Coordinates of N, CA, C and O in Angstrom, one line a residue:
X1 N 15.9 9.2 -4.3 CA 15.0 8.4 -3.4 C 14.0 9.5 -3.1 O 13.9 10.2 -1.8
X2 N 12.2 9.0 -3.1 CA 11.6 9.2 -1.6 C 11.4 9.3 -1.0 O 11.6 7.8 -1.3
X3 N 11.0 9.9 -0.1 CA 10.3 9.4 1.0 C 9.4 10.6 1.9 O 9.1 11.5 1.5
X4 N 8.3 9.7 2.6 CA 6.7 10.2 2.8 C 6.7 9.9 4.4 O 6.7 8.2 4.4
X5 N 7.3 10.9 5.0 CA 7.3 10.0 6.8 C 5.8 10.6 7.7 O 5.9 11.5 8.0
X6 N 5.1 10.3 7.9 CA 4.1 10.7 8.3 C 4.4 10.6 10.1 O 5.3 9.5 10.7
X7 N 3.7 11.1 11.0 CA 3.6 11.5 12.3 C 2.0 12.2 12.4 O 1.7 12.3 11.5
X8 N 2.5 12.1 14.2 CA 1.1 12.5 14.2 C -0.2 11.9 14.9 O -1.0 12.3 15.8
X9 N -0.1 10.6 14.6 CA -1.0 9.8 15.3 C -0.4 9.6 16.7 O -0.1 9.9 17.7
X10 N -2.2 8.8 17.3 CA -2.5 8.1 18.2 C -3.4 7.8 19.0 O -4.6 7.3 17.9
X11 N -3.7 7.9 20.0 CA -4.9 7.9 20.7 C -5.7 8.8 21.2 O -5.0 9.2 22.0
X12 N -6.6 8.6 21.3 CA -7.6 10.4 21.6 C -9.3 9.9 21.8 O -9.2 9.2 21.7
X13 N -9.3 10.5 22.9 CA -11.1 10.7 23.2 C -11.8 11.3 22.1 O -11.6 12.6 21.6
X14 N -12.8 10.8 21.9 CA -14.1 11.5 20.8 C -13.8 12.6 21.5 O -14.5 13.5 22.0
X15 N -13.8 13.7 20.7 CA -14.2 14.9 20.2 C -12.7 15.9 20.4 O -13.0 17.2 20.8
X16 N -12.2 15.3 20.5 CA -10.2 15.7 20.6 C -9.8 15.9 19.3 O -10.4 15.3 18.2
X17 N -8.7 16.4 19.3 CA -8.1 16.9 18.4 C -6.5 16.1 18.1 O -5.8 16.4 19.1
X18 N -6.3 15.9 16.9 CA -4.8 15.4 16.2 C -4.8 16.3 15.1 O -4.8 16.3 14.6
X19 N -2.4 16.2 15.2 CA -2.7 16.4 14.0 C -1.4 16.3 13.3 O -0.4 15.3 13.8
X20 N -2.4 14.9 11.7 CA -1.1 14.3 11.7 C -0.1 15.2 10.5 O -0.6 16.3 10.0
X21 N 1.1 15.0 10.2 CA 2.1 15.8 9.8 C 2.4 14.8 8.3 O 3.0 13.2 9.5
X22 N 3.4 14.9 7.5 CA 3.6 14.4 6.3 C 5.5 15.2 5.8 O 4.4 15.5 4.9
X23 N 5.6 14.6 6.0 CA 7.1 14.9 5.8 C 7.9 14.7 4.4 O 7.6 12.8 4.5
X24 N 7.8 15.2 3.4 CA 8.6 14.1 2.1 C 9.5 15.1 1.6 O 9.9 16.2 1.9
X25 N 10.5 14.0 0.8 CA 11.9 14.2 0.0 C 11.9 13.8 -1.0 O 10.7 12.8 -1.6
X26 N 12.7 13.9 -1.7 CA 12.6 13.6 -2.5 C 12.1 13.8 -3.7 O 12.2 13.1 -5.3
X27 N 11.6 14.7 -3.8 CA 10.3 15.0 -5.0 C 10.5 16.1 -4.8 O 10.5 17.0 -4.0
X28 N 9.5 17.3 -6.5 CA 9.5 18.4 -5.8 C 8.0 18.7 -5.4 O 7.0 18.5 -6.4
X29 N 8.2 19.0 -4.6 CA 7.2 19.1 -3.3 C 5.4 19.8 -4.1 O 5.0 20.2 -3.7
X30 N 6.4 21.4 -4.4 CA 5.9 22.7 -5.9 C 4.7 22.1 -6.2 O 4.0 23.2 -6.7
X31 N 5.0 21.4 -6.8 CA 4.2 20.7 -8.2 C 3.7 19.6 -7.8 O 2.9 18.7 -9.2
X32 N 3.5 19.2 -6.7 CA 2.6 18.0 -6.4 C 1.1 18.3 -6.3 O 0.6 19.3 -5.6
X33 N 0.9 16.3 -6.2 CA -0.9 16.4 -5.8 C -0.1 15.7 -3.8 O 0.7 15.1 -4.0
X34 N -1.1 16.5 -2.9 CA -1.2 15.2 -2.0 C -1.9 15.3 -1.5 O -3.4 15.8 -1.9
X35 N -2.5 14.3 -1.0 CA -3.9 12.9 0.0 C -4.0 12.7 1.1 O -2.6 12.0 1.5
X36 N -4.5 13.1 1.9 CA -4.1 11.6 3.1 C -5.3 10.8 2.7 O -6.7 11.8 2.0
X37 N -5.1 9.3 2.9 CA -6.3 8.4 2.8 C -6.0 7.8 4.7 O -5.2 7.7 5.5
X38 N -7.3 7.3 4.8 CA -7.2 6.1 5.6 C -7.7 4.7 5.1 O -9.0 4.1 4.0
X39 N -7.0 3.5 6.4 CA -8.1 2.7 6.0 C -8.7 1.7 6.9 O -7.5 1.5 8.3
X40 N -9.6 2.2 7.1 CA -9.8 1.5 9.2 C -10.7 -0.2 8.4 O -10.4 -1.0 7.3
X41 N -10.1 -1.6 9.5 CA -9.9 -2.9 9.6 C -12.1 -3.2 8.8 O -12.4 -3.0 9.6
X42 N -11.2 -4.2 7.8 CA -12.7 -4.5 6.9 C -12.4 -3.3 6.4 O -13.9 -3.8 5.7
X43 N -11.7 -2.2 6.6 CA -12.5 -2.0 5.1 C -11.7 -1.7 3.6 O -11.5 -1.1 4.2
X44 N -12.2 0.1 2.4 CA -11.4 -0.1 2.3 C -10.9 1.2 2.5 O -11.4 1.4 3.0
X45 N -9.8 1.4 1.2 CA -9.3 2.2 1.6 C -10.3 3.5 0.9 O -10.4 3.8 -0.2
X46 N -10.1 5.1 1.6 CA -10.4 5.7 1.4 C -9.9 7.7 1.4 O -9.1 7.5 2.3
X47 N -10.2 8.3 0.4 CA -9.4 9.4 0.1 C -10.1 10.8 1.7 O -11.2 10.1 1.1
X48 N -9.7 10.9 2.0 CA -10.0 12.0 3.3 C -10.1 13.5 2.8 O -10.9 14.1 2.9
X49 N -8.8 13.6 3.0 CA -8.4 15.1 1.8 C -7.4 15.5 0.8 O -6.5 13.9 0.7
X50 N -7.1 16.2 0.8 CA -6.6 16.3 -0.7 C -6.2 17.4 -0.8 O -6.5 18.2 -0.9
X51 N -4.7 18.2 -1.6 CA -4.5 18.9 -1.5 C -3.5 20.0 -3.4 O -2.4 18.3 -3.7
X52 N -3.2 20.6 -4.0 CA -3.2 20.8 -4.7 C -1.7 21.6 -4.0 O -1.8 22.5 -4.2
X53 N 0.0 21.4 -4.7 CA 1.1 22.8 -3.6 C 1.4 23.5 -4.2 O 1.5 25.1 -3.2
X54 N 1.2 23.5 -5.3 CA 0.8 24.7 -6.2 C -0.4 25.7 -5.0 O 0.1 27.4 -5.4
X55 N -0.9 25.6 -5.3 CA -1.9 26.5 -5.1 C -3.2 26.2 -4.1 O -3.5 27.3 -4.1
X56 N -2.8 25.5 -3.3 CA -3.1 25.3 -2.2 C -4.7 24.8 -2.2 O -5.4 25.0 -1.3
X57 N -5.0 24.5 -3.6 CA -6.8 24.2 -4.2 C -6.8 22.6 -2.4 O -6.4 21.8 -3.0
X58 N -8.2 23.2 -1.8 CA -7.8 21.2 -1.2 C -9.5 20.6 -1.4 O -10.3 21.2 -2.1
X59 N -9.5 19.6 -1.1 CA -11.0 18.8 -1.2 C -11.0 18.2 0.1 O -9.6 17.4 0.9
X60 N -12.3 17.9 0.6 CA -12.7 17.0 1.5 C -13.8 16.3 1.5 O -14.3 16.9 0.7
X61 N -13.4 14.7 1.8 CA -14.7 14.2 1.7 C -15.7 14.9 2.8 O -15.7 15.2 3.7
X62 N -17.1 13.8 2.2 CA -18.1 14.6 2.9 C -18.1 14.1 4.4 O -18.8 14.9 5.9
X63 N -17.6 13.1 4.8 CA -17.3 12.7 6.0 C -16.9 13.4 6.9 O -17.1 13.3 8.5
X64 N -15.7 14.1 6.7 CA -14.9 15.1 7.5 C -14.8 16.4 6.8 O -14.4 17.2 7.7
X65 N -16.1 16.8 6.1 CA -15.7 17.9 6.0 C -16.2 19.2 7.2 O -16.8 18.4 8.0
X66 N -15.8 20.3 7.7 CA -15.8 20.4 8.6 C -15.4 20.3 10.0 O -15.5 21.4 11.3
X67 N -14.6 19.3 9.9 CA -13.9 18.9 11.0 C -12.1 18.0 10.5 O -11.9 18.8 11.9
X68 N -11.8 17.8 9.6 CA -10.1 18.0 9.5 C -10.1 18.9 7.9 O -11.2 19.7 7.5
X69 N -8.7 19.8 8.0 CA -8.7 20.3 7.2 C -6.8 20.2 7.0 O -6.0 19.4 7.7
X70 N -7.0 20.1 5.3 CA -5.0 19.3 5.0 C -4.8 21.0 4.3 O -5.4 22.0 3.8
X71 N -3.3 20.9 5.0 CA -2.9 22.2 3.9 C -1.2 21.9 3.9 O -1.0 20.8 4.7
X72 N -0.8 23.3 4.1 CA 0.8 22.8 3.4 C 1.7 23.6 3.3 O 1.2 24.7 3.8
X73 N 2.6 23.2 4.0 CA 3.3 24.4 4.6 C 5.3 23.5 3.3 O 5.8 23.0 3.6
X74 N 4.7 24.3 1.9 CA 5.4 24.6 0.8 C 7.5 24.2 1.9 O 8.2 24.0 0.7
X75 N 7.8 25.5 2.4 CA 8.8 26.1 2.7 C 9.5 24.6 3.5 O 10.7 24.3 3.6
X76 N 8.9 23.8 4.2 CA 9.0 22.2 4.9 C 8.7 21.5 4.5 O 8.9 20.1 5.0
X77 N 8.1 20.8 2.7 CA 8.0 20.0 2.0 C 7.1 19.4 2.7 O 7.2 17.5 2.9
X78 N 5.8 19.8 3.8 CA 5.7 18.8 4.6 C 3.6 19.4 4.9 O 3.3 20.6 4.3
X79 N 2.9 18.3 4.6 CA 1.7 18.0 4.4 C 1.0 18.6 5.6 O 1.7 17.0 6.2
X80 N -0.1 18.5 6.3 CA -0.8 18.3 7.1 C -2.2 17.3 8.1 O -2.6 18.4 6.4
X81 N -2.7 17.1 8.7 CA -4.0 16.9 8.1 C -4.5 17.6 9.9 O -4.2 16.7 11.0
X82 N -5.0 18.5 9.9 CA -6.0 18.7 10.8 C -7.2 18.4 12.0 O -7.8 18.1 10.7
X83 N -7.3 17.3 12.6 CA -8.2 16.5 12.4 C -9.3 17.4 13.8 O -8.2 16.7 15.1
X84 N -9.9 17.5 13.5 CA -10.6 18.3 15.2 C -12.6 17.4 15.7 O -12.9 16.8 14.3
X85 N -12.5 17.3 16.2 CA -13.8 16.8 17.0 C -13.8 15.5 16.1 O -14.8 15.3 15.9
X86 N -12.9 14.2 16.7 CA -12.4 13.5 16.0 C -13.8 12.4 16.4 O -14.5 12.1 17.5
X87 N -13.8 11.2 15.9 CA -15.6 10.4 16.1 C -14.5 9.1 16.3 O -13.6 8.8 15.9
X88 N -15.6 7.8 16.6 CA -14.9 6.6 17.2 C -14.7 6.1 15.1 O -13.8 5.4 14.9
X89 N -15.7 7.4 14.7 CA -15.4 6.2 13.7 C -14.2 6.4 12.5 O -14.2 6.2 10.7
X90 N -13.7 7.3 12.6 CA -12.3 8.1 12.0 C -10.9 7.4 13.0 O -10.6 6.9 12.1
X91 N -11.6 6.2 14.1 CA -10.1 5.6 13.8 C -9.7 4.7 12.4 O -10.7 3.8 12.3
X92 N -8.9 4.4 12.1 CA -7.9 3.9 11.7 C -6.4 3.9 11.3 O -6.4 5.0 11.4
X93 N -5.7 3.6 10.0 CA -4.6 4.3 9.5 C -4.7 5.1 8.3 O -4.8 4.8 7.7
X94 N -3.8 6.0 8.9 CA -4.0 7.3 7.8 C -2.4 7.5 7.3 O -2.1 7.0 8.0
X95 N -2.7 7.6 6.0 CA -1.6 7.5 4.8 C -1.3 8.5 4.0 O -2.4 9.3 3.5
X96 N -0.1 9.3 4.1 CA 0.0 10.2 2.9 C 0.3 10.0 1.9 O 0.8 8.5 1.8
X97 N 0.1 10.0 0.7 CA 0.5 10.1 -1.2 C 0.7 10.9 -1.4 O 0.4 12.2 -1.1
X98 N 1.5 10.7 -2.6 CA 1.9 11.4 -3.3 C 2.0 12.0 -4.8 O 1.9 10.5 -5.3
X99 N 1.2 12.3 -6.2 CA 1.4 12.3 -6.9 C 1.8 13.1 -7.8 O 1.4 14.4 -7.6
X100 N 3.7 12.6 -8.3 CA 4.8 14.0 -8.3 C 4.3 14.9 -10.1 O 4.4 15.9 -9.9
X101 N 3.3 14.0 -11.0 CA 2.9 14.6 -12.1 C 0.9 14.8 -12.2 O 0.7 14.1 -12.6
X102 N 0.1 16.0 -10.9 CA -1.1 15.2 -11.4 C -1.5 16.4 -12.5 O -1.0 16.9 -12.9
X103 N -2.4 15.4 -13.6 CA -3.9 15.9 -13.8 C -4.4 16.8 -14.0 O -5.4 17.4 -15.1
X104 N -5.0 16.9 -12.5 CA -5.8 17.6 -11.7 C -5.8 18.4 -11.1 O -4.9 18.1 -10.3
X105 N -6.9 19.0 -10.6 CA -6.6 19.6 -9.8 C -6.4 18.8 -8.5 O -5.4 19.3 -7.7
X106 N -6.5 18.3 -8.1 CA -6.8 17.5 -6.8 C -7.0 15.6 -7.4 O -7.7 15.5 -8.3
X107 N -6.5 15.0 -6.5 CA -6.1 13.9 -6.9 C -7.2 13.0 -5.5 O -6.3 13.5 -4.5
X108 N -8.5 12.2 -6.0 CA -8.8 11.1 -4.9 C -8.6 9.7 -5.1 O -8.3 9.5 -3.9
X109 N -8.4 9.7 -6.3 CA -7.6 8.4 -7.0 C -6.7 7.7 -5.6 O -5.0 8.3 -6.7
X110 N -6.8 6.7 -5.1 CA -6.0 6.3 -4.4 C -4.8 5.5 -6.1 O -3.4 5.5 -6.1
X111 N -5.2 4.9 -6.5 CA -4.5 4.6 -7.8 C -2.9 5.9 -9.1 O -2.7 5.2 -9.4
X112 N -3.8 6.7 -8.5 CA -3.6 7.6 -9.6 C -2.0 8.1 -8.5 O -1.1 8.9 -8.9
X113 N -2.1 7.8 -7.6 CA -0.1 8.2 -6.7 C 0.9 7.6 -6.7 O -0.1 5.9 -7.2
X114 N 2.0 8.6 -7.0 CA 2.9 7.5 -7.1 C 3.6 6.8 -5.8 O 4.3 6.3 -6.2
X115 N 4.1 7.9 -4.5 CA 4.0 7.5 -3.2 C 3.1 7.3 -2.7 O 2.6 8.6 -2.1
X116 N 3.6 6.4 -1.6 CA 3.4 5.8 -0.7 C 3.6 6.1 1.2 O 5.0 5.5 1.0
X117 N 3.5 7.4 2.3 CA 4.2 6.9 3.4 C 3.3 5.3 3.8 O 2.9 4.4 3.6
X118 N 3.8 5.2 5.7 CA 4.4 4.2 6.2 C 2.9 4.4 6.8 O 2.3 2.6 7.4
X119 N 2.6 5.2 7.3 CA 1.1 4.7 7.9 C 1.0 5.2 8.9 O 2.1 5.1 10.2
X120 N 0.0 5.7 9.8 CA 0.0 6.3 11.1 C -1.7 5.8 12.2 O -1.9 5.8 11.8
X121 N -1.1 5.0 13.1 CA -2.6 5.0 13.7 C -3.1 5.6 14.4 O -2.4 6.7 15.0
X122 N -4.5 6.6 14.2 CA -5.4 7.4 14.9 C -6.3 6.4 15.9 O -6.9 5.4 14.4
X123 N -6.7 5.7 16.9 CA -8.0 5.7 17.6 C -8.1 6.8 18.2 O -7.8 7.1 19.0
X124 N -8.7 6.6 18.3 CA -10.1 7.5 18.9 C -11.1 6.7 20.1 O -11.9 5.6 19.1
X125 N -11.3 6.2 21.1 CA -12.3 5.8 22.2 C -13.3 6.9 21.9 O -13.5 7.9 22.7
X126 N -15.0 5.9 22.7 CA -16.0 6.5 23.3 C -16.2 7.0 24.6 O -15.0 6.6 25.0

């Protein structure tokens, strides 16, 4: 049974930092594509960062480039999202996702992911 368990969300002031973690089990983590998505109230889900765990190749959305960093620790089957210089517009529920058989270098489309975590709330106050 595949499980993705997120942690690390919370309330932070603008300019602050948070690190999200997503611990994966039940899949071959080293051959997956992993992604972080977010969804704010009334908005569509969007991919903010993605990584191919085998190569370490990463992609970051323009809105977070230079502030967020996705990375993985394959020995711990965990993917992280380091979020710095947070802004109120980053407020959302953040989800991690896994594509167990990726066919592209990184996977950005949510519909291509097989498994999703339960989500963790990130709230940035101004």
